PDB file of C-alpha atoms in Angstrom:
ATOM      1  CA  MET A   1       0.000   0.000   0.000  1.00 55.00           C
ATOM      2  CA  LYS A   2       1.358   3.419  -0.973  1.00 62.00           C
ATOM      3  CA  MET A   3       2.055   5.689   1.976  1.00 68.00           C
ATOM      4  CA  PRO A   4       0.232   9.037   2.070  1.00 77.00           C
ATOM      5  CA  VAL A   5       2.420  12.016   1.210  1.00 86.00           C
ATOM      6  CA  LEU A   6       2.604  14.427   4.131  1.00 87.00           C
ATOM      7  CA  THR A   7       5.306  16.819   2.929  1.00 92.00           C
ATOM      8  CA  ASP A   8       5.672  18.671  -0.353  1.00 91.00           C
ATOM      9  CA  THR A   9       9.448  18.282  -0.622  1.00 94.00           C
ATOM     10  CA  ASN A  10       9.762  20.974  -3.302  1.00 94.00           C
ATOM     11  CA  ALA A  11       8.003  23.488  -1.043  1.00 92.00           C
ATOM     12  CA  LEU A  12      10.185  22.427   1.884  1.00 94.00           C
ATOM     13  CA  THR A  13      13.323  23.040  -0.190  1.00 94.00           C
ATOM     14  CA  ARG A  14      12.051  26.485  -1.230  1.00 94.00           C
ATOM     15  CA  ASN A  15      11.320  27.364   2.390  1.00 94.00           C
ATOM     16  CA  ARG A  16      14.833  26.383   3.452  1.00 94.00           C
ATOM     17  CA  VAL A  17      16.520  28.313   0.632  1.00 92.00           C
ATOM     18  CA  ARG A  18      14.499  31.394   1.572  1.00 91.00           C
ATOM     19  CA  ALA A  19      15.471  30.950   5.228  1.00 91.00           C
ATOM     20  CA  LEU A  20      19.180  31.016   4.404  1.00 84.00           C
ATOM     21  CA  SER A  21      18.992  34.683   3.380  1.00 82.00           C
ATOM     22  CA  ALA A  22      18.442  35.675   7.028  1.00 81.00           C
ATOM     23  CA  PRO A  23      18.463  32.514   9.130  1.00 86.00           C
ATOM     24  CA  ALA A  24      17.155  32.174  12.674  1.00 90.00           C
ATOM     25  CA  LEU A  25      18.681  28.842  13.665  1.00 92.00           C
ATOM     26  CA  PHE A  26      18.580  29.118  17.445  1.00 93.00           C
ATOM     27  CA  LEU A  27      16.797  25.747  17.685  1.00 93.00           C
ATOM     28  CA  HIS A  28      19.594  24.131  15.675  1.00 95.00           C
ATOM     29  CA  GLU A  29      22.072  25.782  18.032  1.00 95.00           C
ATOM     30  CA  ASP A  30      20.256  24.343  21.045  1.00 94.00           C
ATOM     31  CA  LEU A  31      20.219  20.881  19.506  1.00 94.00           C
ATOM     32  CA  ARG A  32      23.870  21.080  18.421  1.00 95.00           C
ATOM     33  CA  ASP A  33      24.930  21.877  21.980  1.00 96.00           C
ATOM     34  CA  GLU A  34      22.724  19.127  23.419  1.00 95.00           C
ATOM     35  CA  ILE A  35      24.027  16.547  20.946  1.00 96.00           C
ATOM     36  CA  LYS A  36      27.650  17.409  21.680  1.00 96.00           C
ATOM     37  CA  GLU A  37      27.006  17.138  25.410  1.00 95.00           C
ATOM     38  CA  ARG A  38      25.349  13.753  24.990  1.00 95.00           C
ATOM     39  CA  LEU A  39      28.238  12.464  22.900  1.00 95.00           C
ATOM     40  CA  THR A  40      30.718  13.380  25.644  1.00 93.00           C
ATOM     41  CA  GLU A  41      28.736  11.097  27.971  1.00 93.00           C
ATOM     42  CA  VAL A  42      29.187   8.103  25.650  1.00 92.00           C
ATOM     43  CA  ASN A  43      32.331   6.151  26.454  1.00 85.00           C
ATOM     44  CA  LYS A  44      33.337   5.821  22.827  1.00 89.00           C
ATOM     45  CA  ALA A  45      35.389   7.749  20.267  1.00 91.00           C
ATOM     46  CA  PHE A  46      33.583   8.248  16.958  1.00 95.00           C
ATOM     47  CA  THR A  47      35.787   8.374  13.885  1.00 95.00           C
ATOM     48  CA  SER A  48      33.337   8.030  10.996  1.00 97.00           C
ATOM     49  CA  VAL A  49      30.346  10.371  11.276  1.00 98.00           C
ATOM     50  CA  ALA A  50      27.432  11.210   8.975  1.00 98.00           C
ATOM     51  CA  ILE A  51      24.844  13.942   9.532  1.00 98.00           C
ATOM     52  CA  VAL A  52      21.504  13.919   7.731  1.00 98.00           C
ATOM     53  CA  THR A  53      20.159  17.471   7.515  1.00 97.00           C
ATOM     54  CA  GLY A  54      18.451  20.106   5.409  1.00 95.00           C
ATOM     55  CA  PHE A  55      20.876  22.788   6.694  1.00 95.00           C
ATOM     56  CA  PRO A  56      24.292  21.486   5.597  1.00 95.00           C
ATOM     57  CA  ASP A  57      26.383  24.603   6.223  1.00 95.00           C
ATOM     58  CA  PHE A  58      25.355  24.932   9.853  1.00 95.00           C
ATOM     59  CA  TRP A  59      26.011  21.278  10.706  1.00 96.00           C
ATOM     60  CA  GLN A  60      29.261  21.108   8.734  1.00 97.00           C
ATOM     61  CA  ILE A  61      30.625  23.916  10.905  1.00 96.00           C
ATOM     62  CA  ALA A  62      29.430  22.103  14.023  1.00 95.00           C
ATOM     63  CA  PHE A  63      31.024  18.783  12.930  1.00 97.00           C
ATOM     64  CA  PRO A  64      33.735  19.684  10.401  1.00 97.00           C
ATOM     65  CA  ASN A  65      34.903  16.088   9.830  1.00 96.00           C
ATOM     66  CA  ALA A  66      31.445  14.651   9.237  1.00 98.00           C
ATOM     67  CA  ASP A  67      29.896  13.622   5.921  1.00 98.00           C
ATOM     68  CA  ILE A  68      26.837  15.842   5.351  1.00 98.00           C
ATOM     69  CA  VAL A  69      23.925  14.018   3.724  1.00 98.00           C
ATOM     70  CA  PRO A  70      20.764  15.676   2.303  1.00 97.00           C
ATOM     71  CA  ASP A  71      17.530  14.539   3.940  1.00 95.00           C
ATOM     72  CA  GLY A  72      15.897  13.187   0.786  1.00 93.00           C
ATOM     73  CA  GLU A  73      13.651  10.143   0.628  1.00 94.00           C
ATOM     74  CA  ILE A  74      16.715   8.038  -0.292  1.00 96.00           C
ATOM     75  CA  LEU A  75      19.732   8.853   1.877  1.00 97.00           C
ATOM     76  CA  ALA A  76      23.203   8.838   0.315  1.00 97.00           C
ATOM     77  CA  LEU A  77      24.647   6.636   3.059  1.00 97.00           C
ATOM     78  CA  ASP A  78      27.021   3.750   2.390  1.00 96.00           C
ATOM     79  CA  SER A  79      26.082   0.532   4.148  1.00 97.00           C
ATOM     80  CA  GLY A  80      28.104  -0.220   7.305  1.00 97.00           C
ATOM     81  CA  ARG A  81      30.413   2.775   6.886  1.00 97.00           C
ATOM     82  CA  TYR A  82      29.738   4.893   9.977  1.00 98.00           C
ATOM     83  CA  ASP A  83      30.050   4.516  13.739  1.00 97.00           C
ATOM     84  CA  LEU A  84      27.796   7.564  14.301  1.00 98.00           C
ATOM     85  CA  VAL A  85      24.827   8.828  12.296  1.00 98.00           C
ATOM     86  CA  ILE A  86      23.018  12.009  13.377  1.00 98.00           C
ATOM     87  CA  HIS A  87      19.635  12.925  11.898  1.00 98.00           C
ATOM     88  CA  ALA A  88      19.510  16.657  12.570  1.00 97.00           C
ATOM     89  CA  MET A  89      16.232  18.613  12.679  1.00 95.00           C
ATOM     90  CA  SER A  90      14.522  17.114   9.649  1.00 95.00           C
ATOM     91  CA  LEU A  91      12.959  13.784  10.633  1.00 95.00           C
ATOM     92  CA  HIS A  92       9.685  15.519  11.532  1.00 95.00           C
ATOM     93  CA  TRP A  93       9.278  16.421   7.817  1.00 95.00           C
ATOM     94  CA  ALA A  94       9.911  12.877   6.543  1.00 95.00           C
ATOM     95  CA  ASN A  95       7.149  11.201   4.536  1.00 93.00           C
ATOM     96  CA  ASP A  96       8.525   7.822   5.652  1.00 94.00           C
ATOM     97  CA  PRO A  97      10.216   8.238   9.050  1.00 94.00           C
ATOM     98  CA  VAL A  98      10.643   4.492   9.607  1.00 94.00           C
ATOM     99  CA  GLY A  99      12.309   4.215   6.209  1.00 95.00           C
ATOM    100  CA  GLN A 100      14.699   7.010   7.214  1.00 96.00           C
ATOM    101  CA  LEU A 101      15.556   5.192  10.437  1.00 97.00           C
ATOM    102  CA  ILE A 102      16.135   1.897   8.633  1.00 97.00           C
ATOM    103  CA  GLN A 103      18.486   3.572   6.145  1.00 98.00           C
ATOM    104  CA  CYS A 104      20.438   5.139   9.015  1.00 98.00           C
ATOM    105  CA  LYS A 105      20.692   1.791  10.810  1.00 97.00           C
ATOM    106  CA  ARG A 106      22.021   0.093   7.667  1.00 97.00           C
ATOM    107  CA  ALA A 107      24.704   2.766   7.392  1.00 98.00           C
ATOM    108  CA  LEU A 108      26.011   1.978  10.869  1.00 98.00           C
ATOM    109  CA  GLN A 109      28.781  -0.399  11.802  1.00 97.00           C
ATOM    110  CA  PRO A 110      27.886  -2.982  14.497  1.00 96.00           C
ATOM    111  CA  ASP A 111      27.575  -1.140  17.825  1.00 95.00           C
ATOM    112  CA  GLY A 112      27.353   2.176  15.966  1.00 97.00           C
ATOM    113  CA  LEU A 113      25.243   4.956  17.456  1.00 97.00           C
ATOM    114  CA  PHE A 114      22.227   6.662  15.915  1.00 98.00           C
ATOM    115  CA  LEU A 115      21.069   9.989  17.317  1.00 97.00           C
ATOM    116  CA  ALA A 116      18.140  12.020  15.967  1.00 97.00           C
ATOM    117  CA  ALA A 117      16.984  15.472  17.032  1.00 96.00           C
ATOM    118  CA  LEU A 118      13.572  16.646  15.853  1.00 96.00           C
ATOM    119  CA  LEU A 119      10.497  18.655  16.768  1.00 96.00           C
ATOM    120  CA  GLY A 120       7.781  16.850  18.736  1.00 95.00           C
ATOM    121  CA  GLY A 121       4.016  16.911  18.968  1.00 93.00           C
ATOM    122  CA  GLN A 122       3.683  19.786  21.451  1.00 94.00           C
ATOM    123  CA  THR A 123       5.527  22.150  19.104  1.00 96.00           C
ATOM    124  CA  LEU A 124       3.467  25.235  18.175  1.00 96.00           C
ATOM    125  CA  HIS A 125       0.290  23.856  19.738  1.00 96.00           C
ATOM    126  CA  GLU A 126      -0.714  27.448  20.496  1.00 97.00           C
ATOM    127  CA  LEU A 127      -0.384  28.557  16.872  1.00 96.00           C
ATOM    128  CA  ARG A 128      -2.164  25.444  15.602  1.00 94.00           C
ATOM    129  CA  ALA A 129      -5.155  26.055  17.889  1.00 95.00           C
ATOM    130  CA  CYS A 130      -5.478  29.771  17.153  1.00 96.00           C
ATOM    131  CA  LEU A 131      -5.227  29.385  13.367  1.00 95.00           C
ATOM    132  CA  ALA A 132      -7.769  26.556  13.362  1.00 95.00           C
ATOM    133  CA  GLU A 133     -10.236  28.503  15.508  1.00 95.00           C
ATOM    134  CA  ALA A 134      -9.798  31.691  13.469  1.00 95.00           C
ATOM    135  CA  GLU A 135     -10.125  30.006  10.080  1.00 93.00           C
ATOM    136  CA  THR A 136     -13.224  28.096  11.143  1.00 95.00           C
ATOM    137  CA  GLU A 137     -14.781  31.273  12.497  1.00 95.00           C
ATOM    138  CA  VAL A 138     -13.982  33.457   9.468  1.00 95.00           C
ATOM    139  CA  THR A 139     -14.391  31.015   6.560  1.00 92.00           C
ATOM    140  CA  GLY A 140     -16.417  28.149   8.001  1.00 90.00           C
ATOM    141  CA  GLY A 141     -13.692  25.702   6.892  1.00 88.00           C
ATOM    142  CA  LEU A 142     -10.305  24.375   7.958  1.00 86.00           C
ATOM    143  CA  SER A 143      -7.077  23.727   6.056  1.00 87.00           C
ATOM    144  CA  PRO A 144      -3.758  22.136   7.180  1.00 83.00           C
ATOM    145  CA  ARG A 145      -1.393  24.859   8.352  1.00 86.00           C
ATOM    146  CA  VAL A 146       0.944  23.444  11.005  1.00 86.00           C
ATOM    147  CA  LEU A 147       2.863  20.196  10.521  1.00 85.00           C
ATOM    148  CA  PRO A 148       1.416  17.347  12.643  1.00 82.00           C
ATOM    149  CA  MET A 149       4.381  16.063  14.645  1.00 88.00           C
ATOM    150  CA  ALA A 150       4.756  12.739  16.445  1.00 88.00           C
ATOM    151  CA  GLU A 151       4.380  12.258  20.188  1.00 90.00           C
ATOM    152  CA  ILE A 152       7.408  11.098  22.130  1.00 90.00           C
ATOM    153  CA  ARG A 153       5.638   7.900  23.267  1.00 86.00           C
ATOM    154  CA  ASP A 154       5.257   6.836  19.616  1.00 87.00           C
ATOM    155  CA  LEU A 155       8.779   7.668  18.471  1.00 89.00           C
ATOM    156  CA  GLY A 156      10.451   5.068  20.689  1.00 86.00           C
ATOM    157  CA  GLY A 157       8.341   2.450  18.932  1.00 90.00           C
ATOM    158  CA  LEU A 158       9.647   3.633  15.562  1.00 92.00           C
ATOM    159  CA  LEU A 159      13.215   2.921  16.710  1.00 94.00           C
ATOM    160  CA  GLN A 160      12.213  -0.633  17.624  1.00 92.00           C
ATOM    161  CA  ARG A 161      10.466  -1.134  14.281  1.00 93.00           C
ATOM    162  CA  ALA A 162      13.648  -0.030  12.526  1.00 94.00           C
ATOM    163  CA  GLY A 163      15.654  -2.679  14.405  1.00 94.00           C
ATOM    164  CA  PHE A 164      17.728  -0.534  16.757  1.00 96.00           C
ATOM    165  CA  ALA A 165      19.015  -1.990  20.005  1.00 95.00           C
ATOM    166  CA  LEU A 166      18.637  -0.152  23.339  1.00 93.00           C
ATOM    167  CA  PRO A 167      16.172   2.439  21.928  1.00 95.00           C
ATOM    168  CA  VAL A 168      15.500   5.596  23.955  1.00 95.00           C
ATOM    169  CA  ALA A 169      13.245   8.582  23.234  1.00 95.00           C
ATOM    170  CA  ASP A 170      13.422  11.654  25.462  1.00 95.00           C
ATOM    171  CA  GLY A 171      13.288  15.421  25.188  1.00 93.00           C
ATOM    172  CA  PHE A 172      12.562  18.813  26.651  1.00 94.00           C
ATOM    173  CA  THR A 173      10.281  21.775  25.978  1.00 95.00           C
ATOM    174  CA  ARG A 174      11.454  25.292  25.212  1.00 95.00           C
ATOM    175  CA  LYS A 175       9.145  28.303  25.588  1.00 96.00           C
ATOM    176  CA  VAL A 176      10.002  31.275  23.374  1.00 96.00           C
ATOM    177  CA  HIS A 177       8.433  34.720  23.812  1.00 97.00           C
ATOM    178  CA  TYR A 178       7.468  36.886  20.839  1.00 97.00           C
ATOM    179  CA  ARG A 179       6.033  40.360  20.366  1.00 96.00           C
ATOM    180  CA  ASP A 180       2.994  38.899  18.588  1.00 96.00           C
ATOM    181  CA  ILE A 181       1.921  36.177  16.179  1.00 96.00           C
ATOM    182  CA  GLY A 182       3.517  38.053  13.261  1.00 95.00           C
ATOM    183  CA  HIS A 183       6.892  37.994  15.006  1.00 96.00           C
ATOM    184  CA  LEU A 184       6.541  34.234  15.526  1.00 97.00           C
ATOM    185  CA  MET A 185       5.675  33.621  11.879  1.00 95.00           C
ATOM    186  CA  HIS A 186       8.656  35.728  10.811  1.00 95.00           C
ATOM    187  CA  ASP A 187      10.928  33.492  12.887  1.00 95.00           C
ATOM    188  CA  LEU A 188       9.360  30.332  11.446  1.00 95.00           C
ATOM    189  CA  ARG A 189      10.137  31.588   7.931  1.00 94.00           C
ATOM    190  CA  ALA A 190      13.719  32.272   9.000  1.00 95.00           C
ATOM    191  CA  MET A 191      13.932  28.690  10.349  1.00 94.00           C
ATOM    192  CA  GLY A 192      12.590  27.135   7.129  1.00 94.00           C
ATOM    193  CA  GLU A 193       9.741  25.687   9.192  1.00 94.00           C
ATOM    194  CA  THR A 194       6.732  27.297   7.507  1.00 92.00           C
ATOM    195  CA  ASN A 195       3.920  25.334   5.887  1.00 91.00           C
ATOM    196  CA  ALA A 196       5.205  22.744   3.395  1.00 90.00           C
ATOM    197  CA  LEU A 197       2.330  20.291   3.788  1.00 90.00           C
ATOM    198  CA  ALA A 198       1.226  18.565   0.603  1.00 89.00           C
ATOM    199  CA  ALA A 199      -2.413  19.219   1.526  1.00 86.00           C
ATOM    200  CA  ARG A 200      -1.911  22.902   2.338  1.00 86.00           C
ATOM    201  CA  LEU A 201      -4.208  25.605   0.975  1.00 84.00           C
ATOM    202  CA  ARG A 202      -2.912  26.703  -2.449  1.00 84.00           C
ATOM    203  CA  LYS A 203      -4.518  30.142  -2.524  1.00 85.00           C
ATOM    204  CA  PRO A 204      -3.858  33.239  -0.374  1.00 86.00           C
ATOM    205  CA  THR A 205      -5.424  33.196   3.071  1.00 88.00           C
ATOM    206  CA  ARG A 206      -7.861  35.967   3.880  1.00 92.00           C
ATOM    207  CA  ARG A 207      -6.272  38.679   6.014  1.00 94.00           C
ATOM    208  CA  ALA A 208      -9.191  38.410   8.458  1.00 95.00           C
ATOM    209  CA  VAL A 209      -8.043  34.893   9.390  1.00 95.00           C
ATOM    210  CA  PHE A 210      -4.635  36.123  10.571  1.00 94.00           C
ATOM    211  CA  THR A 211      -6.166  39.148  12.292  1.00 96.00           C
ATOM    212  CA  ARG A 212      -8.528  36.933  14.265  1.00 96.00           C
ATOM    213  CA  ALA A 213      -5.777  34.396  15.000  1.00 96.00           C
ATOM    214  CA  ALA A 214      -3.592  37.197  16.384  1.00 96.00           C
ATOM    215  CA  GLU A 215      -6.421  38.312  18.669  1.00 96.00           C
ATOM    216  CA  ARG A 216      -6.995  34.781  19.949  1.00 96.00           C
ATOM    217  CA  TYR A 217      -3.260  34.224  20.445  1.00 96.00           C
ATOM    218  CA  SER A 218      -2.907  37.406  22.492  1.00 96.00           C
ATOM    219  CA  GLN A 219      -5.954  36.541  24.595  1.00 95.00           C
ATOM    220  CA  SER A 220      -4.952  32.934  25.320  1.00 96.00           C
ATOM    221  CA  TYR A 221      -1.144  32.864  25.436  1.00 97.00           C
ATOM    222  CA  SER A 222       0.028  36.273  26.630  1.00 96.00           C
ATOM    223  CA  VAL A 223       2.964  36.573  29.022  1.00 94.00           C
ATOM    224  CA  ASP A 224       4.769  39.471  30.677  1.00 87.00           C
ATOM    225  CA  GLN A 225       5.046  42.843  28.929  1.00 87.00           C
ATOM    226  CA  GLY A 226       2.377  42.054  26.364  1.00 88.00           C
ATOM    227  CA  ARG A 227       4.344  39.328  24.619  1.00 96.00           C
ATOM    228  CA  VAL A 228       3.056  35.874  23.633  1.00 97.00           C
ATOM    229  CA  SER A 229       4.500  32.424  24.233  1.00 97.00           C
ATOM    230  CA  ALA A 230       5.267  29.666  21.708  1.00 97.00           C
ATOM    231  CA  THR A 231       6.214  26.081  22.542  1.00 97.00           C
ATOM    232  CA  PHE A 232       8.955  24.073  20.839  1.00 97.00           C
ATOM    233  CA  GLU A 233       9.250  20.450  21.946  1.00 96.00           C
ATOM    234  CA  MET A 234      12.704  19.065  21.235  1.00 95.00           C
ATOM    235  CA  ILE A 235      12.875  15.258  21.007  1.00 96.00           C
ATOM    236  CA  PHE A 236      15.959  13.047  20.914  1.00 96.00           C
ATOM    237  CA  LEU A 237      15.998   9.472  19.622  1.00 96.00           C
ATOM    238  CA  THR A 238      18.915   7.215  20.495  1.00 96.00           C
ATOM    239  CA  GLY A 239      19.572   3.692  19.300  1.00 96.00           C
ATOM    240  CA  TRP A 240      22.467   1.358  18.582  1.00 96.00           C
ATOM    241  CA  ALA A 241      23.190  -0.976  15.709  1.00 95.00           C
ATOM    242  CA  PRO A 242      22.961  -4.461  17.272  1.00 92.00           C
ATOM    243  CA  HIS A 243      26.171  -6.079  18.509  1.00 82.00           C
ATOM    244  CA  ASP A 244      26.922  -9.153  20.653  1.00 81.00           C
ATOM    245  CA  SER A 245      28.584  -7.012  23.339  1.00 78.00           C
ATOM    246  CA  GLN A 246      25.364  -5.143  24.151  1.00 75.00           C
ATOM    247  CA  GLN A 247      23.154  -5.944  27.116  1.00 68.00           C
ATOM    248  CA  LYS A 248      20.176  -8.127  26.287  1.00 66.00           C
ATOM    249  CA  PRO A 249      16.994  -8.824  28.253  1.00 54.00           C
ATOM    250  CA  LEU A 250      16.727 -12.234  29.870  1.00 51.00           C
ATOM    251  CA  ARG A 251      14.476 -14.817  28.275  1.00 56.00           C
ATOM    252  CA  PRO A 252      11.177 -15.404  30.123  1.00 49.00           C
ATOM    253  CA  GLY A 253      11.606 -18.209  32.642  1.00 54.00           C
ATOM    254  CA  SER A 254      15.414 -18.024  32.652  1.00 49.00           C
ATOM    255  CA  ALA A 255      15.744 -16.598  36.182  1.00 52.00           C
ATOM    256  CA  THR A 256      17.893 -18.702  38.542  1.00 54.00           C
ATOM    257  CA  GLN A 257      16.810 -17.029  41.797  1.00 55.00           C
ATOM    258  CA  ARG A 258      13.358 -16.495  43.242  1.00 55.00           C
ATOM    259  CA  LEU A 259      12.280 -12.892  43.888  1.00 51.00           C
ATOM    260  CA  ALA A 260      11.189 -13.854  47.411  1.00 55.00           C
ATOM    261  CA  ASP A 261      14.733 -15.047  48.213  1.00 62.00           C
ATOM    262  CA  ALA A 262      16.260 -11.843  46.830  1.00 52.00           C
ATOM    263  CA  LEU A 263      13.932  -9.757  49.009  1.00 53.00           C
ATOM    264  CA  ASN A 264      14.356 -12.046  52.041  1.00 57.00           C
ATOM    265  CA  ALA A 265      10.565 -12.297  52.234  1.00 56.00           C
ATOM    266  CA  PRO A 266       8.182 -15.240  52.611  1.00 58.00           C
ATOM    267  CA  GLU A 267       6.678 -16.546  49.395  1.00 52.00           C
ATOM    268  CA  ILE A 268       2.878 -16.553  49.349  1.00 52.00           C
ATOM    269  CA  THR A 269       1.039 -18.978  47.106  1.00 51.00           C
ATOM    270  CA  LEU A 270      -2.204 -17.491  45.791  1.00 48.00           C
ATOM    271  CA  PRO A 271      -5.266 -19.731  45.689  1.00 52.00           C
ATOM    272  CA  ALA A 272      -6.337 -20.915  42.253  1.00 50.00           C
ATOM    273  CA  THR A 273      -9.228 -19.033  40.683  1.00 45.00           C
ATOM    274  CA  LYS A 274     -11.897 -20.222  38.303  1.00 48.00           C
ATOM    275  CA  GLY A 275     -10.470 -20.581  34.833  1.00 47.00           C
ATOM    276  CA  ASP A 276      -6.864 -21.340  35.969  1.00 47.00           C
ATOM    277  CA  GLY A 277      -5.312 -24.308  34.225  1.00 45.00           C
TER     278      GLY A 277
END
């Protein structure tokens, strides 16, 4: 069955090219610093690194010895070549995220590390709500405007589906204050994160929609000094290419010691209930 197309990749590329004229990459900066800190906590030296990203110049400066790979549907990654693959701030736009993860896993050497940084489901929930309410009120309809992003509880399952060992999904939320909704949208353009949905509205939006959305945003999400708040949820996915040296869960029934003995407690046998074999 053919997967539905979420992202218009041509529109996404145009958005990123436009962003490079006056970039606002503070989220990339946050993620770069977090990734470097996490790598220092891994007791391993990485000598062959690839970074999958839509912002090659920024990440090449951050990791000058890394191979920079465009985040297309098919990744230019050689099988088994790398001991570290980083998927940097683009997995949330992927039409086939599991396929992206599988390609990254195949590119890893045994016991190689995969690390992804992406935006999560709580990102821009304020903007999503205000635009939806305003458009429904003004036009009586609703069109896709903010990218639907995955929840952290689901992303760990994607790592398992892709075959990674020791999968972990975690993250943090960053609140950013803006003068108004227009200031926020200006920053999103400068990040290359504006609407590139395949199902987006293809005609200009009525000005009244944005006016009403701005009013709702100010009423519902105002903070000190008349500014408004926007949420960015930053999610990190970590997994390892399988290797015999890694810890593995015990097989069911393979325990050699009773829990009661370990706890120095009496063992209580429960009475059988109807339906027990």
